[in-house]
Coordinates of N, CA and C in Angstrom, one line a residue:
X1 N 113.2 89.7 77.6 CA 112.8 90.0 78.9 C 114.0 90.2 79.8
X2 N 113.9 91.2 80.8 CA 115.0 91.4 81.7 C 114.7 91.0 83.1
X3 N 115.7 90.7 83.8 CA 115.6 90.4 85.2 C 116.2 91.5 86.0
X4 N 115.8 91.6 87.3 CA 116.4 92.6 88.2 C 117.5 92.0 89.0
X5 N 118.7 92.5 89.1 CA 119.7 92.0 89.9 C 120.2 93.1 90.9
X6 N 120.5 92.7 92.1 CA 121.2 93.6 93.1 C 122.7 93.4 93.0
X7 N 123.4 94.5 93.2 CA 124.8 94.3 93.3 C 125.2 93.9 94.7
X8 N 126.4 93.6 95.0 CA 126.8 92.9 96.2 C 126.6 93.8 97.4
X9 N 126.8 95.1 97.3 CA 126.6 95.9 98.5 C 125.2 96.6 98.6
X10 N 124.3 96.1 97.8 CA 122.9 96.6 97.8 C 122.8 98.1 97.6
X11 N 123.6 98.7 96.8 CA 123.5 100.1 96.6 C 122.8 100.5 95.3
X12 N 122.6 99.5 94.4 CA 121.9 99.7 93.2 C 121.3 98.4 92.6
X13 N 120.4 98.5 91.7 CA 120.0 97.3 91.0 C 119.9 97.5 89.5
X14 N 119.9 96.4 88.8 CA 120.2 96.5 87.4 C 119.1 95.6 86.7
X15 N 118.9 95.9 85.4 CA 117.9 95.2 84.6 C 118.4 93.9 84.0
X16 N 119.8 93.8 83.9 CA 120.3 92.5 83.3 C 121.7 92.3 83.8
X17 N 122.3 91.2 83.6 CA 123.7 90.9 84.1 C 124.7 91.9 83.5
X18 N 124.4 92.6 82.4 CA 125.4 93.5 81.9 C 125.5 94.8 82.6
X19 N 124.7 94.9 83.7 CA 124.7 96.1 84.6 C 124.2 97.3 83.9
X20 N 123.1 97.2 83.1 CA 122.4 98.3 82.6 C 121.5 98.8 83.6
X21 N 121.7 100.0 84.2 CA 120.9 100.5 85.3 C 119.5 100.9 84.9
X22 N 118.7 101.1 85.9 CA 117.3 101.6 85.7 C 117.4 103.0 85.1
X23 N 116.3 103.5 84.4 CA 116.3 104.9 84.0 C 116.4 105.9 85.1
X24 N 115.9 105.5 86.3 CA 116.0 106.4 87.5 C 117.0 105.7 88.4
X25 N 117.9 106.5 89.1 CA 118.8 105.9 90.0 C 118.0 105.3 91.2
X26 N 118.4 104.2 91.7 CA 117.7 103.5 92.7 C 118.6 103.1 93.8
X27 N 118.2 103.1 95.1 CA 119.1 102.7 96.2 C 118.3 101.8 97.1
X28 N 118.9 100.9 97.7 CA 118.2 100.0 98.7 C 118.4 100.6 100.0
X29 N 117.3 101.0 100.7 CA 117.4 101.7 102.0 C 116.9 100.7 103.1
X30 N 117.7 100.4 104.0 CA 117.3 99.5 105.1 C 118.5 99.2 105.9
X31 N 118.4 98.7 107.1 CA 117.1 98.2 107.7 C 116.2 99.2 108.4
X32 N 116.7 100.4 108.6 CA 116.0 101.4 109.4 C 115.1 102.2 108.5
X33 N 114.0 101.7 108.0 CA 113.1 102.4 107.2 C 112.0 103.1 108.0
X34 N 111.2 103.8 107.4 CA 110.1 104.6 108.1 C 109.3 103.7 108.9
X35 N 109.0 102.5 108.5 CA 108.1 101.6 109.2 C 108.7 100.8 110.3
X36 N 110.0 101.1 110.6 CA 110.6 100.4 111.8 C 111.9 99.7 111.4
X37 N 112.7 99.4 112.4 CA 113.9 98.8 112.2 C 113.7 97.4 111.7
X38 N 114.6 97.0 110.8 CA 114.5 95.6 110.3 C 113.7 95.5 109.0
X39 N 113.2 96.6 108.5 CA 112.3 96.6 107.4 C 113.1 97.2 106.2
X40 N 113.2 96.5 105.1 CA 113.9 96.9 103.9 C 113.0 97.7 103.0
X41 N 113.5 98.5 102.1 CA 112.7 99.2 101.1 C 113.6 99.6 99.9
X42 N 112.9 99.8 98.8 CA 113.6 100.3 97.6 C 113.1 101.7 97.4
X43 N 114.1 102.6 97.2 CA 113.8 104.1 97.0 C 114.1 104.4 95.5
X44 N 113.1 104.9 94.8 CA 113.2 105.3 93.4 C 113.4 106.8 93.4
X45 N 114.5 107.3 92.9 CA 114.8 108.7 92.8 C 114.5 109.2 91.5
X46 N 113.9 110.4 91.4 CA 113.7 111.1 90.1 C 114.4 112.4 90.2
X47 N 114.3 113.2 89.1 CA 115.0 114.5 89.1 C 114.2 115.5 89.9
X48 N 113.0 115.2 90.4 CA 112.3 116.1 91.2 C 112.6 116.1 92.7
X49 N 111.7 116.7 93.5 CA 111.9 116.8 94.9 C 111.5 115.5 95.6
X50 N 110.5 114.8 95.2 CA 110.0 113.7 95.9 C 110.5 112.3 95.3
X51 N 110.6 111.4 96.2 CA 111.1 110.1 95.9 C 110.0 109.1 96.1
X52 N 109.9 108.2 95.1 CA 108.9 107.1 95.2 C 109.6 106.0 96.1
X53 N 108.7 105.1 96.7 CA 109.2 104.1 97.6 C 108.4 102.9 97.6
X54 N 109.0 101.7 97.5 CA 108.3 100.4 97.7 C 108.8 99.8 99.0
X55 N 107.9 99.5 99.9 CA 108.4 99.0 101.2 C 107.6 97.8 101.6
X56 N 108.2 97.1 102.6 CA 107.6 96.0 103.3 C 107.4 96.4 104.7
X57 N 106.3 97.1 105.1 CA 106.2 97.7 106.4 C 106.0 96.7 107.5
X58 N 105.4 95.6 107.2 CA 105.2 94.5 108.2 C 105.1 93.2 107.5
X59 N 105.0 92.1 108.3 CA 104.9 90.8 107.7 C 103.7 90.7 106.8
X60 N 104.0 90.3 105.5 CA 102.9 90.0 104.5 C 102.2 91.2 104.1
X61 N 102.8 92.4 104.2 CA 102.2 93.7 103.8 C 103.2 94.4 103.0
X62 N 102.8 95.0 101.8 CA 103.7 95.8 101.0 C 103.0 97.1 100.8
X63 N 103.8 98.2 100.5 CA 103.2 99.5 100.4 C 104.0 100.3 99.4
X64 N 103.3 101.3 98.7 CA 103.9 102.3 97.8 C 103.7 103.6 98.5
X65 N 104.7 104.5 98.4 CA 104.6 105.8 99.1 C 105.6 106.7 98.5
X66 N 105.8 107.9 99.1 CA 106.7 108.9 98.7 C 107.3 109.7 99.9
X67 N 108.4 110.3 99.6 CA 109.0 111.1 100.7 C 109.8 112.2 100.0
X68 N 110.0 113.4 100.6 CA 110.8 114.5 100.1 C 112.3 114.2 100.1
X69 N 112.7 113.3 101.0 CA 114.2 113.1 101.2 C 114.7 111.9 100.6
X70 N 113.8 110.9 100.4 CA 114.3 109.6 99.8 C 114.8 108.6 100.8
X71 N 115.0 109.0 102.1 CA 115.6 108.1 103.0 C 114.5 107.2 103.7
X72 N 113.3 107.5 103.6 CA 112.2 106.7 104.1 C 111.0 106.8 103.2
X73 N 110.0 106.0 103.5 CA 108.8 106.0 102.7 C 107.9 107.2 102.9
X74 N 108.1 107.8 104.1 CA 107.4 109.1 104.4 C 105.9 108.9 104.5
X75 N 105.2 109.0 103.4 CA 103.8 108.9 103.4 C 103.3 107.7 102.6
X76 N 102.8 106.6 103.2 CA 102.3 105.5 102.5 C 101.0 105.9 101.7
X77 N 100.9 105.5 100.5 CA 99.7 105.9 99.7 C 98.8 104.6 99.4
X78 N 99.5 103.5 99.1 CA 98.7 102.3 98.7 C 99.4 101.1 99.3
X79 N 98.6 100.2 99.9 CA 99.2 99.0 100.5 C 98.4 97.8 100.1
X80 N 99.0 96.6 100.2 CA 98.2 95.4 99.9 C 98.9 94.3 100.7
X81 N 98.1 93.2 101.0 CA 98.6 92.1 101.8 C 98.3 90.8 101.1
X82 N 98.7 89.7 101.7 CA 98.6 88.4 101.1 C 97.1 87.9 101.1
X83 N 96.3 88.6 101.8 CA 94.8 88.2 101.8 C 94.1 88.8 100.6
X84 N 94.9 89.7 99.9 CA 94.3 90.4 98.7 C 93.6 91.7 99.1
X85 N 93.7 92.1 100.4 CA 93.1 93.3 100.8 C 94.0 94.5 100.3
X86 N 93.3 95.6 100.0 CA 94.0 96.8 99.5 C 93.7 98.0 100.4
X87 N 94.7 98.8 100.8 CA 94.5 99.9 101.7 C 94.9 101.2 101.0
X88 N 94.2 102.3 101.2 CA 94.6 103.6 100.8 C 94.7 104.5 102.0
X89 N 95.8 105.0 102.4 CA 96.0 105.8 103.6 C 96.2 104.9 104.8
X90 N 96.4 103.6 104.6 CA 96.6 102.7 105.8 C 97.5 101.6 105.3
X91 N 98.3 101.0 106.2 CA 99.1 99.9 105.9 C 98.6 98.6 106.6
X92 N 97.4 98.7 107.1 CA 96.8 97.5 107.7 C 95.4 97.3 107.3
X93 N 95.1 97.1 106.0 CA 93.7 96.9 105.5 C 93.2 95.5 106.0
X94 N 92.1 95.6 106.8 CA 91.5 94.3 107.3 C 90.3 93.9 106.5
X95 N 90.0 94.6 105.4 CA 88.9 94.3 104.5 C 89.3 94.4 103.1
X96 N 88.5 93.9 102.1 CA 89.0 93.9 100.7 C 89.4 95.3 100.2
X97 N 88.7 96.3 100.7 CA 89.2 97.7 100.3 C 88.9 98.6 101.5
X98 N 90.0 99.2 102.0 CA 89.9 100.1 103.2 C 90.5 101.5 102.8
X99 N 89.8 102.6 102.9 CA 90.3 103.9 102.7 C 90.2 104.7 104.0
X100 N 91.4 105.1 104.5 CA 91.4 105.9 105.7 C 92.1 107.2 105.3
X101 N 91.3 108.2 104.9 CA 91.9 109.4 104.3 C 90.8 110.5 104.4
X102 N 91.2 111.7 104.8 CA 90.3 112.8 104.9 C 89.8 113.1 103.5
X103 N 88.5 113.4 103.3 CA 87.9 113.7 102.0 C 88.2 115.1 101.6
X104 N 87.8 115.5 100.4 CA 88.0 116.8 99.9 C 86.6 117.5 99.8
X105 N 86.6 118.8 100.1 CA 85.3 119.5 100.1 C 84.6 119.4 98.7
X106 N 83.4 119.0 98.7 CA 82.6 118.9 97.5 C 81.6 120.1 97.4
X107 N 80.9 120.2 98.5 CA 79.9 121.3 98.6 C 79.5 121.5 100.1
X108 N 79.7 122.6 100.6 CA 79.3 122.9 102.0 C 80.0 122.0 103.0
X109 N 79.3 121.2 103.8 CA 79.8 120.3 104.7 C 80.1 118.9 104.1
X110 N 79.8 118.7 102.9 CA 80.0 117.4 102.2 C 81.4 117.3 101.8
X111 N 82.1 116.3 102.3 CA 83.5 115.9 102.0 C 83.4 114.6 101.2
X112 N 84.0 114.6 100.0 CA 84.0 113.5 99.1 C 85.2 112.6 99.4
X113 N 85.0 111.3 99.5 CA 86.2 110.3 99.7 C 86.4 109.6 98.4
X114 N 85.3 109.2 97.7 CA 85.5 108.4 96.5 C 84.5 108.8 95.4
X115 N 84.9 108.8 94.2 CA 84.0 109.1 93.1 C 84.0 107.9 92.1
X116 N 82.9 107.5 91.7 CA 82.7 106.4 90.6 C 81.9 107.0 89.5
X117 N 82.6 107.6 88.5 CA 81.8 108.3 87.5 C 82.3 107.9 86.1
X118 N 81.5 108.3 85.1 CA 81.9 108.0 83.7 C 82.9 109.1 83.3
X119 N 83.3 109.0 82.0 CA 84.3 109.9 81.5 C 83.9 111.4 81.5
X120 N 82.5 111.6 81.4 CA 82.0 113.0 81.4 C 81.9 113.6 82.8
X121 N 82.1 112.7 83.8 CA 81.9 113.1 85.3 C 80.5 113.5 85.6
X122 N 79.5 113.2 84.8 CA 78.1 113.6 85.1 C 77.2 112.4 85.4
X123 N 77.8 111.2 85.4 CA 77.0 110.0 85.7 C 77.8 109.1 86.7
X124 N 77.2 108.8 87.8 CA 77.9 107.9 88.8 C 77.5 108.1 90.2
X125 N 78.3 107.7 91.1 CA 78.0 107.7 92.5 C 79.2 108.2 93.3
X126 N 79.0 109.1 94.3 CA 80.0 109.6 95.2 C 79.8 109.1 96.6
X127 N 80.9 108.8 97.3 CA 80.8 108.4 98.7 C 81.6 109.4 99.6
X128 N 81.0 109.9 100.7 CA 81.6 110.8 101.5 C 81.0 110.9 102.9
X129 N 81.1 112.1 103.5 CA 80.6 112.3 104.8 C 80.3 113.8 105.1
X130 N 79.5 114.1 106.1 CA 79.2 115.4 106.6 C 80.3 115.7 107.6
X131 N 81.1 116.8 107.3 CA 82.3 117.1 108.2 C 81.9 117.6 109.5
X132 N 80.6 117.9 109.8 CA 80.2 118.5 111.0 C 79.4 117.5 111.9
X133 N 79.2 116.3 111.4 CA 78.5 115.3 112.2 C 78.9 113.9 111.8
X134 N 78.4 112.9 112.5 CA 78.7 111.5 112.2 C 77.7 111.0 111.2
X135 N 77.8 111.6 110.0 CA 76.8 111.3 108.9 C 77.5 110.9 107.6
X136 N 77.3 109.7 107.1 CA 77.8 109.3 105.8 C 76.9 109.9 104.7
X137 N 77.5 110.1 103.6 CA 76.8 110.6 102.4 C 77.0 109.7 101.2
X138 N 75.8 109.3 100.6 CA 75.8 108.7 99.3 C 75.2 109.6 98.3
X139 N 75.9 110.0 97.3 CA 75.3 111.1 96.4 C 75.4 110.6 94.9
X140 N 74.4 111.0 94.1 CA 74.5 110.8 92.7 C 75.5 111.8 92.2
X141 N 76.6 111.3 91.6 CA 77.7 112.1 91.2 C 77.4 112.9 89.9
X142 N 77.8 114.1 89.9 CA 77.6 114.9 88.7 C 78.5 116.2 88.8
X143 N 79.1 116.6 87.7 CA 79.9 117.8 87.7 C 79.1 119.0 87.4
X144 N 77.9 118.8 86.7 CA 77.1 120.0 86.3 C 75.7 119.6 86.1
X145 N 75.4 118.5 85.5 CA 74.0 118.1 85.1 C 73.2 117.7 86.4
X146 N 71.9 118.0 86.3 CA 70.9 117.5 87.4 C 70.9 116.0 87.4
X147 N 70.8 115.4 88.6 CA 70.9 113.9 88.6 C 69.8 113.3 89.5
X148 N 69.8 112.0 89.5 CA 68.9 111.2 90.3 C 69.7 110.1 91.0
X149 N 69.2 109.5 92.1 CA 69.8 108.4 92.7 C 68.8 107.3 92.8
X150 N 69.2 106.1 92.2 CA 68.3 105.0 92.0 C 68.8 103.8 92.8
X151 N 67.9 102.9 93.3 CA 68.3 101.7 94.0 C 67.7 100.5 93.2
X152 N 68.6 99.6 92.8 CA 68.3 98.4 92.1 C 68.5 97.2 92.9
X153 N 67.7 96.2 92.6 CA 67.8 94.8 93.1 C 67.6 93.8 92.1
X154 N 68.0 92.6 92.4 CA 67.8 91.4 91.5 C 66.7 90.5 92.0
X155 N 65.7 90.2 91.2 CA 64.6 89.4 91.7 C 64.7 87.9 91.4
X156 N 65.8 87.5 91.0 CA 66.0 86.1 90.7 C 66.1 85.8 89.2
X157 N 65.6 86.8 88.4 CA 65.6 86.6 86.9 C 66.1 87.9 86.2
X158 N 65.9 89.0 86.8 CA 66.3 90.3 86.2 C 66.6 91.4 87.2
X159 N 67.5 92.3 86.8 CA 67.7 93.5 87.6 C 66.7 94.5 87.3
X160 N 66.4 95.4 88.2 CA 65.4 96.4 88.0 C 65.5 97.5 89.1
X161 N 65.1 98.7 88.7 CA 65.0 99.8 89.7 C 63.8 99.6 90.6
X162 N 64.0 99.8 91.9 CA 63.0 99.6 92.9 C 62.6 100.9 93.6
X163 N 63.6 101.8 93.7 CA 63.3 103.1 94.4 C 64.2 104.2 93.8
X164 N 63.7 105.4 93.8 CA 64.4 106.5 93.2 C 64.2 107.8 94.0
X165 N 65.3 108.5 94.2 CA 65.2 109.9 94.7 C 65.6 110.8 93.6
X166 N 64.7 111.7 93.1 CA 64.9 112.5 92.0 C 65.7 113.8 92.3
X167 N 65.9 114.5 91.3 CA 66.7 115.7 91.5 C 66.1 116.8 92.4
X168 N 64.8 116.7 92.6 CA 64.1 117.7 93.5 C 63.9 117.1 94.9
X169 N 64.3 115.9 95.1 CA 64.2 115.3 96.5 C 63.0 114.4 96.6
X170 N 62.1 114.3 95.6 CA 61.0 113.4 95.6 C 61.4 112.0 95.6
X171 N 60.7 111.1 96.3 CA 61.0 109.7 96.4 C 59.9 108.9 95.7
X172 N 60.4 108.0 94.9 CA 59.4 107.2 94.1 C 59.7 105.7 94.3
X173 N 58.7 104.9 94.7 CA 58.8 103.5 94.8 C 57.9 102.9 93.8
X174 N 58.4 102.1 92.8 CA 57.6 101.6 91.7 C 57.4 102.5 90.6
X175 N 58.1 103.7 90.7 CA 58.0 104.7 89.6 C 59.3 105.4 89.5
X176 N 59.6 105.8 88.2 CA 60.9 106.5 88.0 C 60.6 108.0 87.9
X177 N 59.3 108.4 88.0 CA 59.0 109.8 87.9 C 58.1 110.3 89.0
X178 N 58.5 110.3 90.3 CA 57.7 110.7 91.4 C 57.2 112.1 91.3
X179 N 55.9 112.4 91.5 CA 55.4 113.7 91.4 C 55.1 114.4 92.7
X180 N 55.5 113.7 93.8 CA 55.3 114.3 95.1 C 56.4 113.8 96.0
X181 N 56.5 114.3 97.3 CA 57.5 114.0 98.2 C 57.7 112.5 98.3
X182 N 56.5 111.8 98.3 CA 56.6 110.3 98.3 C 55.5 109.8 97.3
X183 N 55.8 109.0 96.3 CA 54.9 108.4 95.4 C 55.2 107.0 95.3
X184 N 54.1 106.1 95.6 CA 54.2 104.7 95.6 C 53.3 104.1 94.6
X185 N 53.8 103.4 93.6 CA 52.9 102.7 92.7 C 52.8 101.2 93.1
X186 N 51.7 100.9 93.7 CA 51.5 99.5 94.3 C 50.9 99.6 95.6
X187 N 50.7 98.5 96.2 CA 50.1 98.5 97.6 C 51.0 98.9 98.6
X188 N 50.5 99.6 99.7 CA 51.3 100.0 100.8 C 50.7 99.4 102.1
X189 N 51.5 98.8 102.9 CA 50.9 98.1 104.1 C 51.5 98.9 105.3
X190 N 50.6 99.2 106.2 CA 50.9 99.9 107.5 C 50.5 99.0 108.7
X191 N 51.4 98.8 109.6 CA 51.2 98.0 110.8 C 51.5 98.7 112.1
X192 N 50.7 98.5 113.1 CA 50.9 99.0 114.4 C 50.9 97.9 115.4
X193 N 52.1 97.1 115.4 CA 52.3 96.0 116.3 C 51.2 94.9 116.1
X194 N 50.7 94.8 114.9 CA 49.7 93.8 114.6 C 48.3 94.2 114.8
X195 N 48.0 95.4 115.3 CA 46.7 95.9 115.5 C 46.5 97.1 114.6
X196 N 45.3 97.3 114.2 CA 44.9 98.5 113.3 C 45.7 98.5 112.0
X197 N 46.0 97.3 111.5 CA 46.8 97.2 110.2 C 45.9 97.7 109.1
X198 N 46.6 98.3 108.1 CA 45.9 98.9 107.0 C 46.7 98.6 105.7
X199 N 46.0 98.4 104.6 CA 46.6 98.2 103.3 C 45.9 99.2 102.4
X200 N 46.8 99.9 101.6 CA 46.2 100.9 100.6 C 46.7 100.5 99.2

């Protein structure tokens, strides 16, 4: 196992005391990093145009990013803090996972922010928003196959499906195959402020 050592003038770092350098040239850039004076960072240089960067943008926060020049972190991509919170597109995640990033066009006004799918990309869930209004979108993810969106809950002893929106837009409660816009298998209770209540 190797340890990382800095040289005396902080211009390079090494994998062991014999001064075997990293495969990529590396320089310590600070204190005037992208995130403000007094912040140190490590810039990893490759043969390409962009430089990778590990930075400490603020107290108890670390970030990974890249820049075309290598002198600053430029664009932070991923950050984390001592609370265990992770941020994408932000260096101040206040919750376990925070994504602050414009989505990519999926279909029409639907912009996708996150995809949770299997290896075929035909089973899963997508999260996004309508780019023309203040409307969030939860979608059954699929690259090509028709899909359904199901809602499951735990009743204390077993998990089970409770409601489904099928590929045609029909909604089923207590059934996985709704044959109309709304199909309910079981009793339905309607109430009008406690008067004229009805059960079907």
